[in-house]
PDB file of C-alpha atoms in Angstrom:
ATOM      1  CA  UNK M   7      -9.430   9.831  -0.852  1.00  0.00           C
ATOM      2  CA  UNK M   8      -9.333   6.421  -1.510  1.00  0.00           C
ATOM      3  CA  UNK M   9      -7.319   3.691   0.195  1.00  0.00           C
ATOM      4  CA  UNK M  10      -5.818   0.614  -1.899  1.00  0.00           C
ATOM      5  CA  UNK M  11      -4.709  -2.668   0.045  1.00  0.00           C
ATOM      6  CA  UNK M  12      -2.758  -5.167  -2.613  1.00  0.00           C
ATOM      7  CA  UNK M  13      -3.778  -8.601  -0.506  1.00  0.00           C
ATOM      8  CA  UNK M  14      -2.367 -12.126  -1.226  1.00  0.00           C
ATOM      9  CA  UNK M  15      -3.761 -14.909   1.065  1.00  0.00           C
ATOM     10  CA  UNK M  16      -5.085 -12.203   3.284  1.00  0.00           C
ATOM     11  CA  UNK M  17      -6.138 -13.573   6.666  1.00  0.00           C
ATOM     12  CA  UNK M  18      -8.782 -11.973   9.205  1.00  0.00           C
ATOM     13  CA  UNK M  19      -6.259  -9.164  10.189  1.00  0.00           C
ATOM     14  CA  UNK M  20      -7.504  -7.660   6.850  1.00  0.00           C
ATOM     15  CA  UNK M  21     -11.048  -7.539   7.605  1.00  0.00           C
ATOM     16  CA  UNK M  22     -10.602  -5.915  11.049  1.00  0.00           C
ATOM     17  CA  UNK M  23      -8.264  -2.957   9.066  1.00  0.00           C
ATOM     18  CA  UNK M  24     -11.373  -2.767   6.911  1.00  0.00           C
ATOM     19  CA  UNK M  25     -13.577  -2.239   9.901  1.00  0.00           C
ATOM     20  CA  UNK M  26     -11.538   0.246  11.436  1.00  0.00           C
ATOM     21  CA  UNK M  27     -10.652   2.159   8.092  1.00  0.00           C
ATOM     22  CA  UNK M  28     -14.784   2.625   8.294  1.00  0.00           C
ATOM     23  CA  UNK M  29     -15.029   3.695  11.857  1.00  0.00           C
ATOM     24  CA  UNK M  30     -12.380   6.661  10.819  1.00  0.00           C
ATOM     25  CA  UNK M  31     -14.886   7.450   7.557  1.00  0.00           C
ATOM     26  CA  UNK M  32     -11.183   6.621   5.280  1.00  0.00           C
ATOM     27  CA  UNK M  33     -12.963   5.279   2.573  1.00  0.00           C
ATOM     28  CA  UNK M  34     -13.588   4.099  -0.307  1.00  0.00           C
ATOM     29  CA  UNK M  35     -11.695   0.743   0.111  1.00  0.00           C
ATOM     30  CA  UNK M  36     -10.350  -1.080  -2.850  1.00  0.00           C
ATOM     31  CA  UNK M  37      -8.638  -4.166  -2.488  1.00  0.00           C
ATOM     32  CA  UNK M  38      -6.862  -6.138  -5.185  1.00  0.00           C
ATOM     33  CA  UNK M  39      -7.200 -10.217  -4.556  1.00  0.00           C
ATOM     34  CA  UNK M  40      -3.669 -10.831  -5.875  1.00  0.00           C
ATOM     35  CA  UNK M  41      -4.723 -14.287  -6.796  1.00  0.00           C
ATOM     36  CA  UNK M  42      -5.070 -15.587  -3.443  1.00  0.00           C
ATOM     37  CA  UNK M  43      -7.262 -18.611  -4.686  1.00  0.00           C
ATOM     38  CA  UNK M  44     -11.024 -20.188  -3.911  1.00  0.00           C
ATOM     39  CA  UNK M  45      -9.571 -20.712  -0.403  1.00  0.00           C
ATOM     40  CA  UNK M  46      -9.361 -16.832   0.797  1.00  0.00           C
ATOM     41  CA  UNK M  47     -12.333 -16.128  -1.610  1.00  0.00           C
ATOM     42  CA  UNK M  48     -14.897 -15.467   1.800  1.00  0.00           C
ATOM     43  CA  UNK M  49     -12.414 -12.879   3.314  1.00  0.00           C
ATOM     44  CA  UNK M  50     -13.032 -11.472  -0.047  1.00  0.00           C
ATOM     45  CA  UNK M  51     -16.651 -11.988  -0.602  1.00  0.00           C
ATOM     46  CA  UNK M  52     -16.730 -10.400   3.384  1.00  0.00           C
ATOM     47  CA  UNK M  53     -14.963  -7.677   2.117  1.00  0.00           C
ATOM     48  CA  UNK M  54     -17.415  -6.646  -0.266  1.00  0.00           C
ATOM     49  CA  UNK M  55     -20.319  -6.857   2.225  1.00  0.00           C
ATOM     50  CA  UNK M  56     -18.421  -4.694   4.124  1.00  0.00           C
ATOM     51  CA  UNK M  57     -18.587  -2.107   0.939  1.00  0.00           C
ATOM     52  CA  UNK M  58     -15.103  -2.613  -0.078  1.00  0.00           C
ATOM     53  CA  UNK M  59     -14.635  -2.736  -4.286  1.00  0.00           C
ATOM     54  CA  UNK M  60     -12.121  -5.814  -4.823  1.00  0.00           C
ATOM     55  CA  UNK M  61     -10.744  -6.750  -8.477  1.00  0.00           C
ATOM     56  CA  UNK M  62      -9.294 -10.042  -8.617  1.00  0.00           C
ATOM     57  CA  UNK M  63      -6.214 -11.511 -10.477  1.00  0.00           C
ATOM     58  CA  UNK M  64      -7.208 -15.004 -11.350  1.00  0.00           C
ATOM     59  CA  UNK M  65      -3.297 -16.282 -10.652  1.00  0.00           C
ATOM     60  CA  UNK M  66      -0.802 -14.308  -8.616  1.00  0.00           C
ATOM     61  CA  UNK M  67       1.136 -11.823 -10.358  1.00  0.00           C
ATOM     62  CA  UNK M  68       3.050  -9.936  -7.786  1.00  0.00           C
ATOM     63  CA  UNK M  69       2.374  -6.508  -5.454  1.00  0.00           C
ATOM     64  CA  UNK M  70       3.444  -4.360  -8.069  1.00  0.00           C
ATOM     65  CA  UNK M  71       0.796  -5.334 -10.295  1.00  0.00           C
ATOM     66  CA  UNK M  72      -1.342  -5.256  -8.240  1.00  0.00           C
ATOM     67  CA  UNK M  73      -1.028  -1.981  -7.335  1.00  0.00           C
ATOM     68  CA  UNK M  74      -1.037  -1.044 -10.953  1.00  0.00           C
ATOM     69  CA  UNK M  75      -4.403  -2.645 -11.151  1.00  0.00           C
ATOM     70  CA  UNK M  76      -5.613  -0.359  -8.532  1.00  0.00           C
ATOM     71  CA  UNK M  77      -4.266   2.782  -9.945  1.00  0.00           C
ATOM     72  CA  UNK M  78      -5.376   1.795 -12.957  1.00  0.00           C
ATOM     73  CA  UNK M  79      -9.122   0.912 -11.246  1.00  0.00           C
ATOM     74  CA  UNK M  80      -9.386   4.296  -9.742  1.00  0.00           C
ATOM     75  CA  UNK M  81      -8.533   6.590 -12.743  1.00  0.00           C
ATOM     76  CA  UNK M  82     -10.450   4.945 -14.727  1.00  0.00           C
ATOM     77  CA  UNK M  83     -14.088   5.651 -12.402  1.00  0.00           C
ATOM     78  CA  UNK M  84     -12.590   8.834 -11.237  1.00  0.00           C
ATOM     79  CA  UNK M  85     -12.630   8.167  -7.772  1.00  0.00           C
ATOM     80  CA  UNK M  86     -11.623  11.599  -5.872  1.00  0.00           C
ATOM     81  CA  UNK M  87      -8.682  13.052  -3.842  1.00  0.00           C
ATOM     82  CA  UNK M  88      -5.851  11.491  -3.019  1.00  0.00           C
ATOM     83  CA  UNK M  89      -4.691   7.454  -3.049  1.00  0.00           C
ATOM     84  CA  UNK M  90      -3.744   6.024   0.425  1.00  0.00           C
ATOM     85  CA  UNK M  91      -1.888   2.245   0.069  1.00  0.00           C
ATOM     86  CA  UNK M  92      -1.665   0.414   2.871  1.00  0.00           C
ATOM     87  CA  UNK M  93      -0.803  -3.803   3.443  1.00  0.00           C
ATOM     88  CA  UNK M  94      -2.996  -6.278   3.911  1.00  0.00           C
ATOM     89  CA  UNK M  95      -1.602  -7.928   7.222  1.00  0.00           C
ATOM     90  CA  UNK M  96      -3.183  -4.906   9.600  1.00  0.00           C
ATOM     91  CA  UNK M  97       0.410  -3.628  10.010  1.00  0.00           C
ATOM     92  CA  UNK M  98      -1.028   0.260   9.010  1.00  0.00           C
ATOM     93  CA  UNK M  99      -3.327   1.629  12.071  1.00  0.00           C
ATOM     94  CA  UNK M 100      -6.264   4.187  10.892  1.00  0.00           C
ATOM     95  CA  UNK M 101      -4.804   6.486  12.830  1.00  0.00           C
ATOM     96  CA  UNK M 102      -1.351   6.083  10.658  1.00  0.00           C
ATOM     97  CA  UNK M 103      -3.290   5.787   7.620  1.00  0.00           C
ATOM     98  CA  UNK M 104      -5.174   9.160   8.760  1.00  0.00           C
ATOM     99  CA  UNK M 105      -1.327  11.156   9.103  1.00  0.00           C
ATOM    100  CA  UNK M 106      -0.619  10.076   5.264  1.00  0.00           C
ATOM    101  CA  UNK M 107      -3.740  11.470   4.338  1.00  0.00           C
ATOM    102  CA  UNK M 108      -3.286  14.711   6.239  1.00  0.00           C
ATOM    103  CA  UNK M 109       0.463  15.038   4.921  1.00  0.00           C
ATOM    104  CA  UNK M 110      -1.308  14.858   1.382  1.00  0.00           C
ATOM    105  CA  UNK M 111      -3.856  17.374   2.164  1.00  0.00           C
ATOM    106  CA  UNK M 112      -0.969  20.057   3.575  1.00  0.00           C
ATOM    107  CA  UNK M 113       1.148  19.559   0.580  1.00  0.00           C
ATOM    108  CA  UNK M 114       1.999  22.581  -1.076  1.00  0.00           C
ATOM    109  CA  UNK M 115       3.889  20.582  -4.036  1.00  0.00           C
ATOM    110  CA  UNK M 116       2.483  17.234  -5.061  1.00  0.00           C
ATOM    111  CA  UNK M 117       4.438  14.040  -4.288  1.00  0.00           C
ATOM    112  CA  UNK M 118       4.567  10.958  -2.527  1.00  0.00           C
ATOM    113  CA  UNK M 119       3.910  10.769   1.281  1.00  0.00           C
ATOM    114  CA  UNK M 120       5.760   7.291   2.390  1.00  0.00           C
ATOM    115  CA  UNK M 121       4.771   6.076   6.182  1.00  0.00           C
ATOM    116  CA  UNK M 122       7.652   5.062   8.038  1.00  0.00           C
ATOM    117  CA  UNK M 123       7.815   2.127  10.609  1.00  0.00           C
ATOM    118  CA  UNK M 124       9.996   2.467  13.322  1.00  0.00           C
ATOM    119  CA  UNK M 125      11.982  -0.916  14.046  1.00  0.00           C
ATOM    120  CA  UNK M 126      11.820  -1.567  17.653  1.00  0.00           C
ATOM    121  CA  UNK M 127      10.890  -4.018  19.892  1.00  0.00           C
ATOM    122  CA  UNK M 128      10.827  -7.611  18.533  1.00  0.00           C
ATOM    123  CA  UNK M 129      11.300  -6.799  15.047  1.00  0.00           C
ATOM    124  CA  UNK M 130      12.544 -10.550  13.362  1.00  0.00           C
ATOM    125  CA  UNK M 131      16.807 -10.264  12.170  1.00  0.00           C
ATOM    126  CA  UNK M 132      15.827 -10.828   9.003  1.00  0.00           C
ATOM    127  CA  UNK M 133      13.447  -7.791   8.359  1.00  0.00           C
ATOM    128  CA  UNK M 134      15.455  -5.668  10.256  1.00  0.00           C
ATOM    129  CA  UNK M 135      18.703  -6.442   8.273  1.00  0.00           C
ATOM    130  CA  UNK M 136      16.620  -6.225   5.342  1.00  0.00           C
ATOM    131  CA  UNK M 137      15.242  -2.934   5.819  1.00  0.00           C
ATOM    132  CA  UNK M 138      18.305  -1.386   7.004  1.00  0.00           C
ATOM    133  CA  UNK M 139      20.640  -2.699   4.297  1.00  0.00           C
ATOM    134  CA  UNK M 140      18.317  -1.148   1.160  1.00  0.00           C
ATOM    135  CA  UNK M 141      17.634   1.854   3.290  1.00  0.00           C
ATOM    136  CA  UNK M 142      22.142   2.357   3.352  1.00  0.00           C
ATOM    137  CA  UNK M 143      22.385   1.725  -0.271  1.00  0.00           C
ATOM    138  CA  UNK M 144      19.470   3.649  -1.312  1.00  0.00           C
ATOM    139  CA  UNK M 145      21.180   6.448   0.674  1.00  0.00           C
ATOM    140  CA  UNK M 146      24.469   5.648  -1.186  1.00  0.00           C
ATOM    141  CA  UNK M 147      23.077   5.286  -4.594  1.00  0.00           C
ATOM    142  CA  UNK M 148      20.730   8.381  -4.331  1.00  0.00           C
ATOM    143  CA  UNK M 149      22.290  11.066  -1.836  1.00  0.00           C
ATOM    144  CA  UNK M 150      18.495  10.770  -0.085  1.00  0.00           C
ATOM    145  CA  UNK M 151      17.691   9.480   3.139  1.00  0.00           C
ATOM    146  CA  UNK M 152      14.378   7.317   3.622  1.00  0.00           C
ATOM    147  CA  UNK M 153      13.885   5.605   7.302  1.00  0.00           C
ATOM    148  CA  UNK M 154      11.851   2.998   5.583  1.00  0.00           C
ATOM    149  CA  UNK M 155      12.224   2.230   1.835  1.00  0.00           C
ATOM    150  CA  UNK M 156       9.715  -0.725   2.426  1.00  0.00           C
ATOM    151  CA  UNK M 157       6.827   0.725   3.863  1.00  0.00           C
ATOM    152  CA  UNK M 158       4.076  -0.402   2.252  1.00  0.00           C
ATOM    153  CA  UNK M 159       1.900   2.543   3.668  1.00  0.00           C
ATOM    154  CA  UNK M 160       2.399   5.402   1.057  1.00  0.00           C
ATOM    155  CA  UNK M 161       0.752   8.226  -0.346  1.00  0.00           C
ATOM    156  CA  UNK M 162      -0.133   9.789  -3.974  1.00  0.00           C
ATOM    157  CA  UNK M 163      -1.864  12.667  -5.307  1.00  0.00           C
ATOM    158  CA  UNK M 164      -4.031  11.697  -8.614  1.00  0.00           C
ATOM    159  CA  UNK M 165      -1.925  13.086 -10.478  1.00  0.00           C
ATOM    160  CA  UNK M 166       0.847  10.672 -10.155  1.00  0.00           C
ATOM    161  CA  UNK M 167      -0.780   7.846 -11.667  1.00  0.00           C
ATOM    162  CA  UNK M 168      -0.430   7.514 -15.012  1.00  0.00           C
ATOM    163  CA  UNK M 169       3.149   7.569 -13.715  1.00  0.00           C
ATOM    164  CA  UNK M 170       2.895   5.488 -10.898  1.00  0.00           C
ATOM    165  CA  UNK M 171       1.157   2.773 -13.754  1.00  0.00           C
ATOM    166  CA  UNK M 172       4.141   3.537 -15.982  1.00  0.00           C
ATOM    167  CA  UNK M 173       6.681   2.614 -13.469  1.00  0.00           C
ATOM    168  CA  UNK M 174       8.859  -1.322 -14.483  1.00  0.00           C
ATOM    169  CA  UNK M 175       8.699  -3.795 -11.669  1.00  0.00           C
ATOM    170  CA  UNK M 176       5.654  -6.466 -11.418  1.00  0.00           C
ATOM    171  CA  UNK M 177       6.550  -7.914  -7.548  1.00  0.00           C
ATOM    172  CA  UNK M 178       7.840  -6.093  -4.418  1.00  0.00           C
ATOM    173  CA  UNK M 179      10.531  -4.292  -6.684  1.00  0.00           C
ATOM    174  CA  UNK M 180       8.081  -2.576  -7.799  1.00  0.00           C
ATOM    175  CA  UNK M 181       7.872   0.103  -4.243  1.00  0.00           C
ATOM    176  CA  UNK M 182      11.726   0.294  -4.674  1.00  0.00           C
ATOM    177  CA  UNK M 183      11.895   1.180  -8.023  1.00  0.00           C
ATOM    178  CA  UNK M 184       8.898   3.991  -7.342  1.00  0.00           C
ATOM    179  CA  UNK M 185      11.164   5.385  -4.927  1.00  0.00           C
ATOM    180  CA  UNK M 186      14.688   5.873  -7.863  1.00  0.00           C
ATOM    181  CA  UNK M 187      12.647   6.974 -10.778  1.00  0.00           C
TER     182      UNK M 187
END
């Protein structure tokens, strides 16, 4: 299994998830410097002591693509199992990141595994609007319920990417238009 973290501007929230994603043995770790600039480039350059692989846009180009330059990364060196994404800002435990890779394992037909966040607590208006306004029209457009059509923390089989790298959208339209194709 390998788990893919898209990070723009990352701060040191990303280095701890890295710490902890090698304390629970999830690994390899491939991060995608979505142009983040010479400013974030020792987060990076930490990164890779840490043993993390990170490809770097040289300008940002948006979540989607980097993603795609992930999937793209780990077909093309055959790296094994199953693809585990999770967000930069330490928002994905281990321990959550653990369950998607479990769901993957049990599956008896191949898909996507999506983590779901549960919105309590102080949660800001905005984000909790957000989520649940796109979660009532996916619903209406599709006839399928999704808690979270926003998580970042999702799952794939290897199988799904030459799709998943097929799929329009360049920024965070990207996840949403994964989810009605």
């Amino acid at each position: 299994m390998t788990i893919l973290i898209p990070a723009y501007e990352p701060d040191e929230r990303l280095l701890d998830l890295i710490l902890q994603l090698h304390n629970f043995q999830l690994e390899p770790i491939v991060l995608v410097d979505d142009g983040s600039g010479p400013h974030y480039r020792g987060i990076f350059d930490m990164a890779e002591a840490f043993g993390c692989t990170v490809l770097t846009h040289e300008v940002n180009l948006g979540k989607g693509r980097a993603l795609k330059t992930g999937f793209q990364y780990i077909q093309e060196t055959g790296l094994p199992d199953y693809v585990v994404c999770a967000d930069s800002d330490g928002q994905h435990l281990p321990y959550d990141i653990n369950r998607i890779v479990e769901s993957l394992r049990n599956q008896t037909t191949p898909g996507i595994v999506l983590g779901s966040r549960r919105f309590t607590g102080t949660i800001p208006l905005r984000s909790r609007f957000g989520n649940s306004l796109t979660r009532t029209v996916f619903s209406l457009t599709t006839g399928t319920k999704i808690y979270d059509t926003q998580t970042g923390l999702r799952g794939y089989p290897l199988s799904m990417l030459d799709w998943l790298c097929q799929i329009p959208g360049e920024r965070f339209e990207y996840e949403m238009n994964m989810l009605l194709t």
